[in-house]
């Protein structure tokens, strides 16, 4: 794998504009609720969640969860909760914030777990989705962009913990 600069898939301005649109849509849809709980799935979501939450015009609370990454697993498909939320979400309106939905296993796992805690509502928002890789039938209520089957980095996303701070979303050319 090359350690050269990744090729640009979405420029900074393109991402910022789409995040603003998502922020407007979420703010409009939740305009009548007392408070929206945004639950970010660490670590890749942190920049998207920071930008999206600042675009919202409704009362909101931020919380995080972390799930083990299948990259480090010998048997893909086994997910483990590493960090839980601090918020008791029973009766609350919850929006899960993901960086990227690949197979959909992570989101499926989180939807089952958080759904069992009886939130008032539970929806999903992901910046990116790889439709060709989806294995689980997960509902995505807010989507930034569909992308091809590439390993993408930047805007919070990493390759071996590199590239997270890039302001754009790029891909590593060897993946083509
Ligand atoms: P899923 O459970 O949907 O297969 O995988 C979701 C997780 O896999 C994401 O939250 C992310 O951590 C990781 N992932 C999947 N595809 C990519 C990618 O192209 N780039 C990066 N950086 N992470 C990815």
Coordinates of C-alpha atoms and ligand atoms in Angstrom, one line a residue:
X1 CA 0.0 0.0 0.0
X2 CA 1.4 3.4 -1.0
X3 CA 1.9 6.1 1.5
X4 CA 1.6 8.8 -1.1
X5 CA -1.2 11.4 -0.8
X6 CA -4.6 9.8 -1.5
X7 CA -6.4 10.8 -4.7
X8 CA -9.4 13.1 -4.1
X9 CA -12.9 11.5 -4.2
X10 CA -14.8 14.4 -2.5
X11 CA -13.2 17.8 -2.1
X12 CA -13.5 19.7 1.1
X13 CA -16.1 22.2 -0.3
X14 CA -18.2 19.3 -1.6
X15 CA -18.3 17.6 1.8
X16 CA -19.0 20.9 3.7
X17 CA -21.9 21.7 1.4
X18 CA -23.4 18.2 1.8
X19 CA -23.0 18.3 5.6
X20 CA -24.8 21.6 5.7
X21 CA -27.7 20.1 3.6
X22 CA -27.9 17.2 6.0
X23 CA -27.9 19.6 9.0
X24 CA -30.8 21.5 7.5
X25 CA -32.7 18.3 6.8
X26 CA -32.1 16.9 10.3
X27 CA -33.0 20.2 11.9
X28 CA -36.3 20.4 10.0
X29 CA -37.2 16.8 10.7
X30 CA -36.6 17.2 14.4
X31 CA -37.8 20.7 14.9
X32 CA -40.7 19.6 17.2
X33 CA -38.6 17.5 19.6
X34 CA -37.2 18.7 22.9
X35 CA -33.8 17.3 22.3
X36 CA -32.0 15.1 19.8
X37 CA -29.3 12.7 21.1
X38 CA -26.5 12.3 18.5
X39 CA -24.6 9.1 19.1
X40 CA -21.3 9.0 17.1
X41 CA -19.6 5.7 16.4
X42 CA -15.9 6.1 17.1
X43 CA -13.5 6.7 15.8
X44 CA -14.1 7.6 12.2
X45 CA -17.2 9.8 12.9
X46 CA -15.5 12.4 15.0
X47 CA -15.0 15.1 12.3
X48 CA -18.3 14.5 10.6
X49 CA -20.1 14.6 13.9
X50 CA -18.3 17.8 14.9
X51 CA -19.3 19.5 11.7
X52 CA -22.8 18.2 11.5
X53 CA -23.6 19.0 15.1
X54 CA -22.5 22.6 14.5
X55 CA -24.9 22.9 11.5
X56 CA -28.0 21.9 13.6
X57 CA -30.4 24.5 14.8
X58 CA -32.2 22.3 17.3
X59 CA -31.3 21.3 20.9
X60 CA -29.0 18.3 20.9
X61 CA -26.8 16.2 23.1
X62 CA -23.6 14.4 21.9
X63 CA -22.6 11.0 23.0
X64 CA -20.3 8.2 21.6
X65 CA -20.0 4.5 21.3
X66 CA -17.2 2.3 20.1
X67 CA -17.4 -1.1 18.5
X68 CA -14.4 -3.4 17.8
X69 CA -13.2 -3.0 14.2
X70 CA -13.4 -6.1 12.1
X71 CA -10.0 -5.2 10.5
X72 CA -8.3 -6.4 13.6
X73 CA -10.3 -9.6 13.9
X74 CA -9.4 -12.9 12.5
X75 CA -13.0 -13.8 12.1
X76 CA -15.0 -11.0 10.4
X77 CA -18.5 -10.5 11.6
X78 CA -17.9 -10.7 15.4
X79 CA -18.6 -7.3 16.9
X80 CA -17.9 -6.3 20.4
X81 CA -18.9 -3.2 22.3
X82 CA -15.8 -1.3 23.5
X83 CA -17.4 1.8 24.8
X84 CA -21.1 2.5 25.7
X85 CA -23.0 5.8 25.9
X86 CA -23.3 7.8 29.1
X87 CA -26.8 8.8 28.2
X88 CA -29.8 6.8 29.2
X89 CA -31.7 6.9 25.8
X90 CA -35.0 5.4 27.0
X91 CA -37.7 7.8 25.8
X92 CA -35.2 10.0 23.9
X93 CA -34.9 10.7 20.2
X94 CA -31.7 9.2 19.0
X95 CA -29.7 9.6 15.7
X96 CA -26.8 7.3 15.2
X97 CA -23.9 9.0 13.3
X98 CA -21.6 6.7 11.3
X99 CA -18.7 7.7 9.1
X100 CA -19.2 4.9 6.6
X101 CA -21.5 1.9 6.1
X102 CA -19.6 -0.9 4.4
X103 CA -21.2 -4.3 5.0
X104 CA -23.7 -2.7 7.4
X105 CA -22.8 -5.1 10.2
X106 CA -21.8 -2.4 12.6
X107 CA -25.0 -0.4 12.1
X108 CA -27.2 -3.5 12.3
X109 CA -25.5 -4.4 15.6
X110 CA -26.0 -0.9 17.0
X111 CA -29.6 -0.6 15.8
X112 CA -30.5 -3.9 17.6
X113 CA -28.7 -2.8 20.8
X114 CA -29.9 0.7 21.0
X115 CA -33.4 -0.3 19.8
X116 CA -33.7 -2.6 22.8
X117 CA -33.2 0.4 25.1
X118 CA -36.6 1.8 24.1
X119 CA -35.7 5.2 22.6
X120 CA -38.7 7.4 21.5
X121 CA -37.2 7.1 18.0
X122 CA -34.1 5.7 16.4
X123 CA -32.7 6.8 13.1
X124 CA -29.4 6.6 11.3
X125 CA -27.1 9.0 9.5
X126 CA -24.0 8.1 7.6
X127 CA -21.7 10.3 5.6
X128 CA -20.7 7.5 3.2
X129 CA -22.2 4.1 2.1
X130 CA -20.7 1.4 -0.2
X131 CA -23.9 -0.1 -1.8
X132 CA -21.9 -2.8 -3.5
X133 CA -20.6 -4.2 -0.2
X134 CA -23.9 -4.2 1.8
X135 CA -24.7 -7.5 3.5
X136 CA -27.2 -6.3 6.0
X137 CA -30.5 -4.7 5.3
X138 CA -30.1 -1.6 7.4
X139 CA -32.2 1.5 7.0
X140 CA -30.2 4.7 6.4
X141 CA -32.3 7.8 7.1
X142 CA -29.7 10.4 6.2
X143 CA -26.9 9.7 3.7
X144 CA -24.1 12.0 2.5
X145 CA -22.8 10.0 -0.5
X146 CA -22.8 6.6 -2.1
X147 CA -19.3 5.5 -3.1
X148 CA -17.7 2.7 -5.0
X149 CA -15.9 -0.2 -3.3
X150 CA -12.7 1.7 -2.4
X151 CA -10.8 2.1 0.8
X152 CA -11.4 5.8 1.6
X153 CA -9.5 8.0 4.0
X154 CA -9.6 11.5 5.3
X155 CA -12.2 13.6 7.1
X156 CA -11.9 11.3 10.1
X157 CA -11.3 8.1 8.2
X158 CA -8.0 6.3 8.5
X159 CA -5.8 3.7 6.9
X160 CA -3.7 2.2 9.8
X161 CA -4.5 5.4 11.8
X162 CA -3.1 7.7 9.1
X163 CA -4.9 10.4 7.0
X164 CA -7.7 11.2 9.5
X165 CA -6.9 14.9 9.5
X166 CA -7.2 15.3 5.7
X167 CA -9.9 17.9 5.0
X168 CA -11.0 15.9 1.9
X169 CA -12.1 12.3 1.3
X170 CA -9.6 10.4 -0.8
X171 CA -8.8 6.9 -1.7
X172 CA -5.6 4.9 -1.9
X173 CA -4.9 4.4 -5.6
X174 CA -3.8 0.8 -5.4
X175 CA -7.4 -0.1 -4.5
X176 CA -8.5 0.8 -8.0
Ligands
LIG1 P1 -19.4 -2.3 8.4 O1 -19.8 -2.8 9.7 O2 -20.5 -1.5 7.8 O3 -18.9 -3.3 7.4 O4 -18.2 -1.4 8.6 C1 -18.2 -0.1 9.2 C2 -16.8 0.3 9.6 O5 -15.8 -0.2 8.8 C3 -16.7 1.8 9.5 O6 -17.3 2.5 10.6 C4 -15.2 2.0 9.3 O7 -14.6 2.0 10.6 C5 -14.8 0.7 8.6 N1 -14.6 1.0 7.1 C6 -15.3 0.4 6.2 N2 -15.0 0.8 5.0 C7 -14.0 1.7 5.2 C8 -13.2 2.6 4.3 O8 -13.3 2.6 3.1 N3 -12.3 3.4 4.9 C9 -12.1 3.4 6.3 N4 -11.2 4.3 6.7 N5 -12.9 2.7 7.1 C10 -13.8 1.9 6.6

